[in-house]
């Protein structure tokens, strides 16, 4: 048996103890880095796929279902099992993106209310805070194309289960459809706000 003083100066096994203390921190950092890398790469692929799909959807022979399917295919290679949801809003011009329908805001509250008169520019029979019409629009229309990818991370960070939940990535782009025909104008019917 060795004296107690000799055990205090013995350096054998120190490397194993240091590894046991540092390995969990290192592996947690490594998995977190891989998770972040997948998310960043997924965002880049999603951005590129959305831009490509928007360009092909702006042509006269546009097939929006095929464009959406191509986005899902490209994103699925990086984010396996991702659920893809797409939305298109069309506008007459770039200046109309996100603007409300015209109305007489008599009480200056920023919403159409209390019998104020509005112009039903998008023809849906009600006042809208965003004049956009759902869909790919027609000739020369401006289209805002937004895609959201919801996926479960491949690399789950150990000991932090709240980081295991589904993640969402969103990409959006604006294009103008090809001028293959005359562009439809806005409606001019009027209505009264409730």
CSV table of N, CA and C in Angstrom, one decimal, residues 21-135:
chain,number,residue,atom,x,y,z
A,21,UNK,N,-15.0,15.5,-17.0
A,21,UNK,CA,-15.6,16.8,-16.6
A,21,UNK,C,-15.8,17.7,-17.8
A,22,UNK,N,-15.0,17.7,-18.8
A,22,UNK,CA,-15.1,18.6,-20.0
A,22,UNK,C,-15.9,18.0,-21.1
A,23,UNK,N,-16.0,16.7,-21.3
A,23,UNK,CA,-16.7,16.0,-22.4
A,23,UNK,C,-18.1,16.5,-22.5
A,24,UNK,N,-18.9,16.5,-21.4
A,24,UNK,CA,-20.3,16.8,-21.6
A,24,UNK,C,-20.5,18.3,-22.1
A,25,UNK,N,-19.7,19.2,-21.6
A,25,UNK,CA,-19.7,20.6,-22.1
A,25,UNK,C,-19.3,20.7,-23.6
A,26,UNK,N,-18.3,20.0,-23.9
A,26,UNK,CA,-17.8,20.0,-25.3
A,26,UNK,C,-18.9,19.4,-26.3
A,27,UNK,N,-19.5,18.3,-25.9
A,27,UNK,CA,-20.5,17.6,-26.8
A,27,UNK,C,-21.7,18.4,-26.9
A,28,UNK,N,-22.1,19.1,-25.8
A,28,UNK,CA,-23.3,19.9,-25.8
A,28,UNK,C,-23.1,21.1,-26.7
A,29,UNK,N,-21.9,21.7,-26.6
A,29,UNK,CA,-21.5,22.8,-27.5
A,29,UNK,C,-21.5,22.4,-29.0
A,30,UNK,N,-20.9,21.2,-29.2
A,30,UNK,CA,-20.9,20.6,-30.6
A,30,UNK,C,-22.3,20.4,-31.2
A,31,UNK,N,-23.1,19.8,-30.4
A,31,UNK,CA,-24.5,19.5,-30.9
A,31,UNK,C,-25.3,20.8,-31.1
A,32,UNK,N,-25.1,21.8,-30.2
A,32,UNK,CA,-25.7,23.1,-30.4
A,32,UNK,C,-25.2,23.8,-31.7
A,33,UNK,N,-23.9,23.6,-31.9
A,33,UNK,CA,-23.3,24.2,-33.2
A,33,UNK,C,-23.9,23.5,-34.4
A,34,UNK,N,-24.1,22.2,-34.4
A,34,UNK,CA,-24.7,21.5,-35.5
A,34,UNK,C,-26.1,21.9,-35.7
A,35,UNK,N,-26.9,22.1,-34.6
A,35,UNK,CA,-28.3,22.5,-34.7
A,35,UNK,C,-28.4,23.9,-35.3
A,36,UNK,N,-27.5,24.8,-34.9
A,36,UNK,CA,-27.5,26.2,-35.4
A,36,UNK,C,-27.1,26.1,-36.9
A,37,UNK,N,-26.1,25.3,-37.3
A,37,UNK,CA,-25.7,25.2,-38.7
A,37,UNK,C,-26.8,24.7,-39.5
A,38,UNK,N,-27.6,23.7,-39.1
A,38,UNK,CA,-28.7,23.2,-39.8
A,38,UNK,C,-29.8,24.3,-40.1
A,39,UNK,N,-30.0,25.1,-39.0
A,39,UNK,CA,-31.0,26.1,-39.1
A,39,UNK,C,-30.6,27.2,-40.1
A,40,UNK,N,-29.3,27.6,-40.0
A,40,UNK,CA,-28.8,28.6,-41.0
A,40,UNK,C,-28.8,28.1,-42.4
A,41,UNK,N,-28.3,26.9,-42.6
A,41,UNK,CA,-28.3,26.3,-43.9
A,41,UNK,C,-29.7,26.2,-44.5
A,42,UNK,N,-30.7,25.8,-43.6
A,42,UNK,CA,-32.1,25.6,-44.0
A,42,UNK,C,-32.6,27.0,-44.4
A,43,UNK,N,-32.3,28.1,-43.7
A,43,UNK,CA,-32.8,29.4,-44.1
A,43,UNK,C,-32.2,29.8,-45.5
A,44,UNK,N,-31.0,29.5,-45.7
A,44,UNK,CA,-30.4,29.9,-47.0
A,44,UNK,C,-31.0,29.1,-48.1
A,45,UNK,N,-31.2,27.8,-47.9
A,45,UNK,CA,-31.9,27.0,-49.0
A,45,UNK,C,-33.3,27.5,-49.2
A,46,UNK,N,-34.0,27.8,-48.1
A,46,UNK,CA,-35.4,28.3,-48.2
A,46,UNK,C,-35.5,29.6,-49.0
A,47,UNK,N,-34.6,30.5,-48.7
A,47,UNK,CA,-34.5,31.8,-49.3
A,47,UNK,C,-34.3,31.6,-50.8
A,48,UNK,N,-33.4,30.8,-51.2
A,48,UNK,CA,-33.1,30.6,-52.6
A,48,UNK,C,-34.3,29.9,-53.3
A,49,UNK,N,-34.9,28.9,-52.7
A,49,UNK,CA,-36.0,28.2,-53.3
A,49,UNK,C,-37.2,29.1,-53.5
A,50,UNK,N,-37.4,30.0,-52.5
A,50,UNK,CA,-38.6,30.9,-52.6
A,50,UNK,C,-38.3,31.9,-53.8
A,51,UNK,N,-37.1,32.4,-53.9
A,51,UNK,CA,-36.8,33.3,-55.0
A,51,UNK,C,-37.0,32.7,-56.3
A,52,UNK,N,-36.5,31.4,-56.4
A,52,UNK,CA,-36.6,30.7,-57.7
A,52,UNK,C,-38.1,30.4,-58.0
A,53,UNK,N,-38.9,30.0,-57.0
A,53,UNK,CA,-40.3,29.7,-57.3
A,53,UNK,C,-41.1,31.0,-57.6
A,54,UNK,N,-40.7,32.1,-57.0
A,54,UNK,CA,-41.4,33.3,-57.3
A,54,UNK,C,-41.2,33.8,-58.7
A,55,UNK,N,-39.9,33.6,-59.2
A,55,UNK,CA,-39.6,34.0,-60.6
A,55,UNK,C,-40.4,33.1,-61.5
A,56,UNK,N,-40.5,31.8,-61.3
A,56,UNK,CA,-41.2,31.0,-62.2
A,56,UNK,C,-42.7,31.2,-62.1
A,57,UNK,N,-43.2,31.6,-61.0
A,57,UNK,CA,-44.6,31.9,-60.8
A,57,UNK,C,-45.1,33.2,-61.5
A,58,UNK,N,-44.1,34.0,-61.8
A,58,UNK,CA,-44.4,35.4,-62.4
A,58,UNK,C,-44.6,35.3,-63.9
A,59,UNK,N,-44.4,34.1,-64.5
A,59,UNK,CA,-44.6,34.0,-66.0
A,59,UNK,C,-46.1,33.7,-66.3
A,60,UNK,N,-46.4,34.0,-67.6
A,60,UNK,CA,-47.8,33.7,-68.0
A,60,UNK,C,-48.2,32.3,-67.9
A,61,UNK,N,-47.3,31.4,-68.1
A,61,UNK,CA,-47.6,30.0,-68.0
A,61,UNK,C,-47.4,29.4,-66.6
A,62,UNK,N,-47.5,30.3,-65.6
A,62,UNK,CA,-47.1,29.9,-64.2
A,62,UNK,C,-48.0,28.8,-63.7
A,63,UNK,N,-47.3,27.9,-63.0
A,63,UNK,CA,-47.9,26.8,-62.3
A,63,UNK,C,-47.5,26.9,-60.8
A,64,UNK,N,-48.3,27.6,-60.0
A,64,UNK,CA,-48.0,27.8,-58.6
A,64,UNK,C,-47.9,26.5,-57.8
A,65,UNK,N,-48.7,25.5,-58.1
A,65,UNK,CA,-48.6,24.3,-57.3
A,65,UNK,C,-47.2,23.6,-57.6
A,66,UNK,N,-46.8,23.6,-58.8
A,66,UNK,CA,-45.5,23.0,-59.1
A,66,UNK,C,-44.3,23.8,-58.5
A,67,UNK,N,-44.5,25.2,-58.4
A,67,UNK,CA,-43.5,26.0,-57.8
A,67,UNK,C,-43.4,25.7,-56.3
A,68,UNK,N,-44.6,25.6,-55.6
A,68,UNK,CA,-44.6,25.2,-54.2
A,68,UNK,C,-44.0,23.8,-54.0
A,69,UNK,N,-44.3,22.9,-54.8
A,69,UNK,CA,-43.8,21.5,-54.7
A,69,UNK,C,-42.3,21.5,-54.8
A,70,UNK,N,-41.7,22.4,-55.7
A,70,UNK,CA,-40.3,22.5,-55.9
A,70,UNK,C,-39.6,23.0,-54.6
A,71,UNK,N,-40.3,24.0,-54.0
A,71,UNK,CA,-39.7,24.6,-52.7
A,71,UNK,C,-39.7,23.5,-51.7
A,72,UNK,N,-40.8,22.7,-51.6
A,72,UNK,CA,-40.9,21.6,-50.6
A,72,UNK,C,-39.8,20.6,-50.8
A,73,UNK,N,-39.5,20.3,-52.1
A,73,UNK,CA,-38.5,19.3,-52.4
A,73,UNK,C,-37.1,19.8,-52.0
A,74,UNK,N,-36.8,21.0,-52.4
A,74,UNK,CA,-35.5,21.6,-52.0
A,74,UNK,C,-35.2,21.7,-50.5
A,75,UNK,N,-36.2,22.2,-49.8
A,75,UNK,CA,-36.1,22.4,-48.4
A,75,UNK,C,-36.1,21.1,-47.7
A,76,UNK,N,-36.8,20.1,-48.2
A,76,UNK,CA,-36.9,18.8,-47.5
A,76,UNK,C,-35.5,18.1,-47.5
A,77,UNK,N,-34.6,18.4,-48.4
A,77,UNK,CA,-33.3,17.8,-48.5
A,77,UNK,C,-32.4,18.3,-47.3
A,78,UNK,N,-32.7,19.5,-46.8
A,78,UNK,CA,-31.9,20.0,-45.7
A,78,UNK,C,-32.7,19.9,-44.4
A,79,UNK,N,-34.0,20.0,-44.4
A,79,UNK,CA,-34.8,19.9,-43.2
A,79,UNK,C,-35.8,18.8,-43.4
A,80,UNK,N,-35.3,17.5,-43.2
A,80,UNK,CA,-36.2,16.4,-43.5
A,80,UNK,C,-37.5,16.4,-42.7
A,81,UNK,N,-38.6,16.1,-43.3
A,81,UNK,CA,-39.9,16.1,-42.7
A,81,UNK,C,-40.5,17.5,-42.5
A,82,UNK,N,-39.9,18.5,-43.0
A,82,UNK,CA,-40.4,19.9,-42.8
A,82,UNK,C,-41.8,20.0,-43.5
A,83,UNK,N,-42.7,20.7,-42.7
A,83,UNK,CA,-44.0,21.1,-43.2
A,83,UNK,C,-44.0,22.4,-43.9
A,84,UNK,N,-44.4,22.5,-45.2
A,84,UNK,CA,-44.3,23.8,-45.9
A,84,UNK,C,-45.6,24.4,-46.1
A,85,UNK,N,-45.7,25.7,-45.7
A,85,UNK,CA,-47.0,26.4,-45.9
A,85,UNK,C,-46.6,27.7,-46.7
A,86,UNK,N,-47.4,27.9,-47.9
A,86,UNK,CA,-47.1,29.1,-48.7
A,86,UNK,C,-48.3,30.0,-48.8
A,87,UNK,N,-48.0,31.2,-49.1
A,87,UNK,CA,-49.1,32.2,-49.2
A,87,UNK,C,-48.7,33.3,-50.2
A,88,UNK,N,-49.6,33.6,-51.1
A,88,UNK,CA,-49.4,34.6,-52.1
A,88,UNK,C,-50.4,35.7,-52.0
A,89,UNK,N,-50.0,37.0,-51.9
A,89,UNK,CA,-50.9,38.1,-51.9
A,89,UNK,C,-50.5,39.0,-53.1
A,90,UNK,N,-51.5,39.4,-53.9
A,90,UNK,CA,-51.2,40.2,-55.1
A,90,UNK,C,-51.8,41.6,-54.9
A,91,UNK,N,-51.0,42.5,-55.6
A,91,UNK,CA,-51.3,43.9,-55.5
A,91,UNK,C,-51.2,44.5,-56.9
A,92,UNK,N,-51.8,45.7,-57.1
A,92,UNK,CA,-51.8,46.4,-58.4
A,92,UNK,C,-50.4,46.9,-58.6
A,93,UNK,N,-49.7,47.5,-57.6
A,93,UNK,CA,-48.4,48.1,-57.8
A,93,UNK,C,-47.6,47.9,-56.5
A,94,UNK,N,-46.3,48.2,-56.6
A,94,UNK,CA,-45.4,48.1,-55.4
A,94,UNK,C,-45.9,49.0,-54.3
A,95,UNK,N,-46.4,50.2,-54.6
A,95,UNK,CA,-46.8,51.2,-53.6
A,95,UNK,C,-48.0,50.7,-52.8
A,96,UNK,N,-48.7,49.7,-53.3
A,96,UNK,CA,-49.9,49.2,-52.7
A,96,UNK,C,-49.7,48.1,-51.6
A,97,UNK,N,-48.5,47.6,-51.6
A,97,UNK,CA,-48.2,46.4,-50.7
A,97,UNK,C,-48.3,46.9,-49.3
A,98,UNK,N,-49.2,46.2,-48.6
A,98,UNK,CA,-49.5,46.5,-47.2
A,98,UNK,C,-50.3,47.7,-46.8
A,99,UNK,N,-50.8,48.4,-47.8
A,99,UNK,CA,-51.7,49.6,-47.5
A,99,UNK,C,-53.1,49.2,-47.4
A,100,UNK,N,-53.9,49.9,-46.6
A,100,UNK,CA,-55.3,49.7,-46.4
A,100,UNK,C,-56.1,50.2,-47.6
A,101,UNK,N,-57.4,49.7,-47.7
A,101,UNK,CA,-58.3,50.3,-48.7
A,101,UNK,C,-58.6,51.8,-48.3
A,102,UNK,N,-58.8,52.6,-49.2
A,102,UNK,CA,-59.1,54.0,-49.0
A,102,UNK,C,-60.4,54.1,-48.2
A,103,UNK,N,-60.5,55.0,-47.2
A,103,UNK,CA,-61.7,55.3,-46.5
A,103,UNK,C,-61.6,56.7,-45.9
A,104,UNK,N,-62.8,57.2,-45.5
A,104,UNK,CA,-62.9,58.5,-44.8
A,104,UNK,C,-62.8,58.3,-43.3
A,105,UNK,N,-61.6,58.5,-42.8
A,105,UNK,CA,-61.3,58.3,-41.4
A,105,UNK,C,-61.7,59.5,-40.6
A,106,UNK,N,-63.1,59.7,-40.4
A,106,UNK,CA,-63.6,60.9,-39.8
A,106,UNK,C,-63.2,61.0,-38.3
A,107,UNK,N,-63.1,59.9,-37.6
A,107,UNK,CA,-62.7,60.0,-36.2
A,107,UNK,C,-61.2,59.8,-35.9
A,108,UNK,N,-60.4,59.7,-37.0
A,108,UNK,CA,-58.9,59.6,-36.9
A,108,UNK,C,-58.4,58.4,-36.0
A,109,UNK,N,-59.1,57.3,-36.0
A,109,UNK,CA,-58.7,56.2,-35.2
A,109,UNK,C,-57.9,55.1,-35.9
A,110,UNK,N,-57.7,55.3,-37.2
A,110,UNK,CA,-56.9,54.4,-38.0
A,110,UNK,C,-57.6,53.2,-38.5
A,111,UNK,N,-58.8,53.0,-38.2
A,111,UNK,CA,-59.6,51.8,-38.6
A,111,UNK,C,-60.9,52.3,-39.2
A,112,UNK,N,-61.5,51.6,-40.1
A,112,UNK,CA,-62.7,51.9,-40.7
A,112,UNK,C,-63.8,51.5,-39.7
A,113,UNK,N,-64.5,52.4,-39.1
A,113,UNK,CA,-65.6,52.1,-38.1
A,113,UNK,C,-66.6,53.2,-38.1
A,114,UNK,N,-67.7,53.0,-37.3
A,114,UNK,CA,-68.7,54.0,-37.0
A,114,UNK,C,-69.3,54.6,-38.3
A,115,UNK,N,-69.6,53.8,-39.3
A,115,UNK,CA,-70.3,54.3,-40.4
A,115,UNK,C,-69.4,55.1,-41.4
A,116,UNK,N,-68.1,55.0,-41.3
A,116,UNK,CA,-67.2,55.7,-42.2
A,116,UNK,C,-67.3,55.0,-43.6
A,117,UNK,N,-67.2,55.8,-44.6
A,117,UNK,CA,-67.3,55.3,-46.0
A,117,UNK,C,-66.0,54.9,-46.5
A,118,UNK,N,-65.9,53.7,-47.2
A,118,UNK,CA,-64.7,53.2,-47.8
A,118,UNK,C,-64.9,52.8,-49.2
A,119,UNK,N,-63.8,52.7,-50.0
A,119,UNK,CA,-63.8,52.2,-51.3
A,119,UNK,C,-63.4,50.8,-51.3
A,120,UNK,N,-64.2,49.9,-51.8
A,120,UNK,CA,-63.9,48.4,-51.9
A,120,UNK,C,-63.0,48.2,-53.1
A,121,UNK,N,-61.7,48.5,-52.9
A,121,UNK,CA,-60.8,48.4,-54.1
A,121,UNK,C,-60.5,46.9,-54.5
A,122,UNK,N,-60.5,46.0,-53.5
A,122,UNK,CA,-60.2,44.6,-53.9
A,122,UNK,C,-61.5,43.8,-54.2
A,123,UNK,N,-62.6,44.4,-54.1
A,123,UNK,CA,-63.9,43.8,-54.5
A,123,UNK,C,-64.4,42.6,-53.6
A,124,UNK,N,-64.0,42.6,-52.3
A,124,UNK,CA,-64.5,41.5,-51.5
A,124,UNK,C,-65.7,41.9,-50.6
A,125,UNK,N,-66.2,43.1,-50.7
A,125,UNK,CA,-67.4,43.5,-50.0
A,125,UNK,C,-67.2,43.9,-48.6
A,126,UNK,N,-65.9,44.1,-48.2
A,126,UNK,CA,-65.6,44.6,-46.9
A,126,UNK,C,-64.4,45.5,-46.9
A,127,UNK,N,-64.2,46.3,-45.9
A,127,UNK,CA,-63.0,47.1,-45.7
A,127,UNK,C,-61.8,46.2,-45.2
A,128,UNK,N,-60.6,46.4,-45.8
A,128,UNK,CA,-59.5,45.6,-45.4
A,128,UNK,C,-58.3,46.5,-45.1
A,129,UNK,N,-57.6,46.1,-44.0
A,129,UNK,CA,-56.4,46.9,-43.6
A,129,UNK,C,-55.2,46.6,-44.5
A,130,UNK,N,-55.3,45.6,-45.3
A,130,UNK,CA,-54.3,45.3,-46.3
A,130,UNK,C,-55.1,45.0,-47.6
A,131,UNK,N,-54.8,45.8,-48.6
A,131,UNK,CA,-55.6,45.7,-49.9
A,131,UNK,C,-55.3,44.4,-50.7
A,132,UNK,N,-54.3,43.7,-50.3
A,132,UNK,CA,-53.9,42.5,-51.1
A,132,UNK,C,-55.0,41.5,-51.3
A,133,UNK,N,-54.9,40.8,-52.4
A,133,UNK,CA,-55.9,39.8,-52.8
A,133,UNK,C,-55.1,38.4,-52.8
A,134,UNK,N,-55.7,37.4,-52.1
A,134,UNK,CA,-55.0,36.2,-52.0
A,134,UNK,C,-54.9,35.5,-53.4
A,135,UNK,N,-53.7,35.0,-53.7
A,135,UNK,CA,-53.5,34.3,-54.9
A,135,UNK,C,-52.3,35.0,-55.7
